[in-house]
Coordinates of C-alpha atoms in Angstrom, one line a residue:
M17 CA 1.2 5.2 16.2
M18 CA 1.5 4.0 19.4
K19 CA -1.7 5.2 20.9
R20 CA -3.7 3.1 18.9
L21 CA -1.5 0.3 19.2
I22 CA -2.6 0.9 23.2
T23 CA -6.0 1.2 22.3
V24 CA -6.0 -1.9 19.9
M25 CA -4.6 -4.1 23.2
A26 CA -6.4 -2.8 25.3
L27 CA -9.2 -3.6 24.2
W28 CA -8.7 -7.0 23.2
L29 CA -7.3 -8.3 26.4
A30 CA -10.7 -5.7 27.9
M31 CA -12.5 -8.8 25.0
V32 CA -10.8 -12.0 26.2
G33 CA -11.3 -11.1 29.8
I34 CA -15.4 -11.2 28.8
A35 CA -15.1 -14.6 26.4
Q36 CA -12.6 -15.7 29.2
A37 CA -16.2 -15.9 30.8
Q38 CA -17.7 -17.7 28.7
D39 CA -15.4 -20.7 28.0
F40 CA -14.0 -19.8 24.9
R41 CA -11.0 -21.6 22.5
S42 CA -7.7 -19.4 21.9
Y43 CA -5.6 -20.4 19.7
A44 CA -2.4 -18.5 18.2
G45 CA -1.1 -19.2 14.0
I46 CA 1.2 -18.3 11.5
G47 CA -0.7 -16.7 7.8
L48 CA 2.6 -17.7 4.2
G49 CA 2.1 -17.5 1.0
A50 CA 1.1 -14.4 -1.2
F51 CA 1.2 -11.1 -0.6
G52 CA -0.4 -8.3 -3.5
L53 CA 1.3 -4.7 -3.0
E54 CA -0.4 -2.4 -5.5
E55 CA 0.1 1.7 -5.7
S56 CA -1.2 4.2 -8.5
E57 CA -1.9 7.2 -9.8
P58 CA -1.7 9.1 -12.3
G59 CA 0.6 7.8 -15.8
F60 CA 1.7 5.2 -13.0
S61 CA 1.1 2.0 -11.6
Q62 CA 3.0 -1.2 -9.8
K63 CA 1.3 -4.4 -9.0
S64 CA 3.3 -6.7 -7.3
T65 CA 3.2 -9.8 -5.7
V66 CA 5.5 -11.1 -2.8
F67 CA 5.5 -13.6 0.3
G68 CA 4.8 -12.1 2.8
G69 CA 3.4 -13.7 5.9
Y70 CA 1.8 -13.0 9.6
I71 CA 1.2 -14.6 13.1
K72 CA -1.8 -13.7 14.8
V73 CA -3.5 -14.8 18.3
G74 CA -7.5 -14.9 18.5
A75 CA -9.9 -16.5 20.7
D76 CA -13.6 -18.4 19.6
F77 CA -16.1 -17.2 21.5
N78 CA -18.0 -19.7 20.4
D79 CA -18.7 -21.3 17.5
Y80 CA -20.5 -18.2 15.6
L81 CA -17.8 -15.8 16.5
G82 CA -14.5 -15.0 17.7
A83 CA -11.8 -12.4 17.1
E84 CA -8.0 -12.3 15.7
L85 CA -5.5 -10.0 15.8
R86 CA -1.9 -10.1 13.2
F87 CA 1.5 -8.7 12.8
G88 CA 3.2 -9.3 9.6
T89 CA 5.6 -8.3 6.8
T90 CA 5.8 -8.3 3.3
G91 CA 8.8 -8.9 0.7
S92 CA 9.5 -6.6 -1.9
G93 CA 8.3 -6.3 -5.2
S94 CA 9.8 -4.2 -8.0
Q95 CA 9.5 -3.1 -11.4
T96 CA 10.4 -1.4 -13.7
N97 CA 9.9 1.7 -15.9
A98 CA 9.6 2.8 -19.1
A99 CA 12.2 6.8 -19.6
G100 CA 9.4 9.7 -19.8
T101 CA 7.1 7.8 -16.6
L102 CA 6.1 10.6 -13.9
G103 CA 8.7 12.5 -16.1
V104 CA 11.9 10.9 -14.7
P105 CA 13.8 11.4 -18.5
L106 CA 15.3 7.4 -18.3
S107 CA 14.2 4.3 -17.1
F108 CA 13.9 4.0 -13.3
T109 CA 13.0 0.4 -10.8
T110 CA 10.7 0.5 -8.0
K111 CA 10.2 -1.2 -5.3
L112 CA 6.7 -1.6 -2.7
Q113 CA 7.1 -3.8 0.0
A114 CA 4.5 -3.7 3.3
K115 CA 7.4 -3.0 6.3
Y116 CA 4.2 -4.6 9.2
I117 CA 1.1 -4.9 9.4
I118 CA -1.1 -4.9 12.3
S119 CA -4.6 -6.3 12.1
Y120 CA -7.7 -6.3 14.4
L121 CA -10.3 -8.6 13.2
A122 CA -14.3 -9.8 14.0
K123 CA -14.4 -13.1 12.7
P124 CA -17.8 -14.9 12.1
Q125 CA -17.9 -18.5 12.1
Y126 CA -20.1 -21.4 9.9
P127 CA -19.5 -24.5 11.4
I128 CA -20.2 -26.9 8.3
T129 CA -18.7 -30.2 10.0
P130 CA -17.7 -31.0 13.0
D131 CA -14.2 -30.7 11.3
F132 CA -14.8 -28.1 9.4
R133 CA -16.1 -24.4 9.2
I134 CA -15.7 -21.5 6.8
Y135 CA -15.4 -17.6 8.3
G136 CA -15.4 -14.3 7.1
L137 CA -12.7 -11.3 8.2
L138 CA -14.0 -7.6 9.6
G139 CA -12.1 -5.6 11.1
G140 CA -9.2 -2.8 10.4
T141 CA -5.3 -2.8 9.2
T142 CA -2.6 -0.5 10.0
A143 CA 0.1 -1.4 7.6
K144 CA 3.4 0.5 6.3
L145 CA 3.8 0.2 2.3
E146 CA 7.2 2.1 1.9
A147 CA 7.9 2.7 -1.8
T148 CA 11.4 3.1 -2.8
A149 CA 13.0 4.7 -6.4
S150 CA 16.2 4.3 -7.9
V151 CA 17.9 4.9 -11.2
L152 CA 21.2 5.6 -12.3
G153 CA 22.5 3.8 -8.8
F154 CA 21.1 6.5 -6.4
S155 CA 18.0 5.5 -4.8
S156 CA 15.3 7.7 -2.9
S157 CA 12.2 6.1 -0.5
V158 CA 8.9 7.1 0.9
S159 CA 6.5 5.7 3.3
A160 CA 2.9 6.4 4.6
T161 CA 1.5 4.1 7.0
K162 CA -2.5 4.0 7.3
T163 CA -5.6 2.7 8.5
G164 CA -7.4 1.0 6.1
F165 CA -11.0 -1.1 6.1
S166 CA -10.5 -4.7 6.4
Y167 CA -12.4 -7.6 5.1
G168 CA -11.5 -12.1 3.8
I169 CA -12.5 -15.2 3.9
G170 CA -11.4 -18.6 4.3
G171 CA -12.5 -21.4 5.9
E172 CA -10.2 -24.3 8.5
L173 CA -10.0 -27.6 9.3
S174 CA -9.9 -29.5 11.8
L175 CA -6.6 -32.3 12.2
D176 CA -6.8 -33.1 16.4
D177 CA -8.9 -31.1 19.6
N178 CA -5.2 -28.7 19.1
L179 CA -4.1 -28.6 15.4
S180 CA -5.9 -26.9 12.0
I181 CA -4.9 -26.3 8.6
G182 CA -6.3 -23.3 6.8
A183 CA -6.9 -21.6 3.7
E184 CA -7.6 -17.9 3.4
W185 CA -7.8 -14.6 1.1
A186 CA -8.6 -11.2 2.6
Q187 CA -8.6 -7.3 1.4
Y188 CA -6.4 -5.5 3.8
W189 CA -6.2 -2.2 2.5
K190 CA -8.7 -0.9 -1.1
D191 CA -7.7 3.3 -2.4
V192 CA -6.1 3.5 1.2
T193 CA -4.3 6.9 0.3
V194 CA -1.6 7.4 1.1
G195 CA 0.5 10.4 -0.4
P196 CA -1.6 13.6 -2.5
N197 CA -2.8 11.9 -5.4
A198 CA -1.5 8.2 -5.0
K199 CA -3.5 4.4 -3.2
A200 CA -2.3 1.7 -2.0
R201 CA -3.7 -2.2 -2.3
L202 CA -2.9 -4.3 0.0
W203 CA -4.3 -8.2 0.1
S204 CA -3.5 -12.1 0.4
A205 CA -4.4 -15.3 0.0
V206 CA -2.1 -17.3 2.1
G207 CA -2.5 -20.6 4.0
T208 CA -2.8 -20.7 7.4
L209 CA -1.7 -23.1 11.1
N210 CA -3.4 -22.6 14.0
Y211 CA -3.1 -24.4 17.7
A212 CA -5.5 -24.0 20.0
F213 CA -5.0 -24.3 23.3

């Protein structure tokens, strides 16, 4: 995990160095809103929508291409499962949480007007998904750290030379294998606030 993060940071710094020679704009911001956590395996399925967010740094190389690096987390979503689910003789509760989310994304974009643009997201996300099962006061947790292909779409409105707001939808994971027979999905629908330097 640490080796992968160092590689991503080195690539990011290289991109910024190249972009600086092309008169780019850098920015930082946040995204807050709904995150979908989904996990399924034979005989079991959970879909939870929880509050989550991320901080981001990015660079617009020109009007049509940018890149972002994001660090985020989510709250946990719980579900009560009927007795007999997965062979458990009693009803039990399961919780899902993305302990951390790290995304590295290319950002193709198109200015509709001088103050409004739409953009896409293409890249990857490394995340740690934790599942906790509880019954009769006892609990047990398992987690998986995986990387999946990410994509999304959004729009951004400039309020002045530095400040902008926006909204986006992103699919960070789609059917990523997190266990022998388990797959997970991770998505978000958020509002964003950015400050350009």
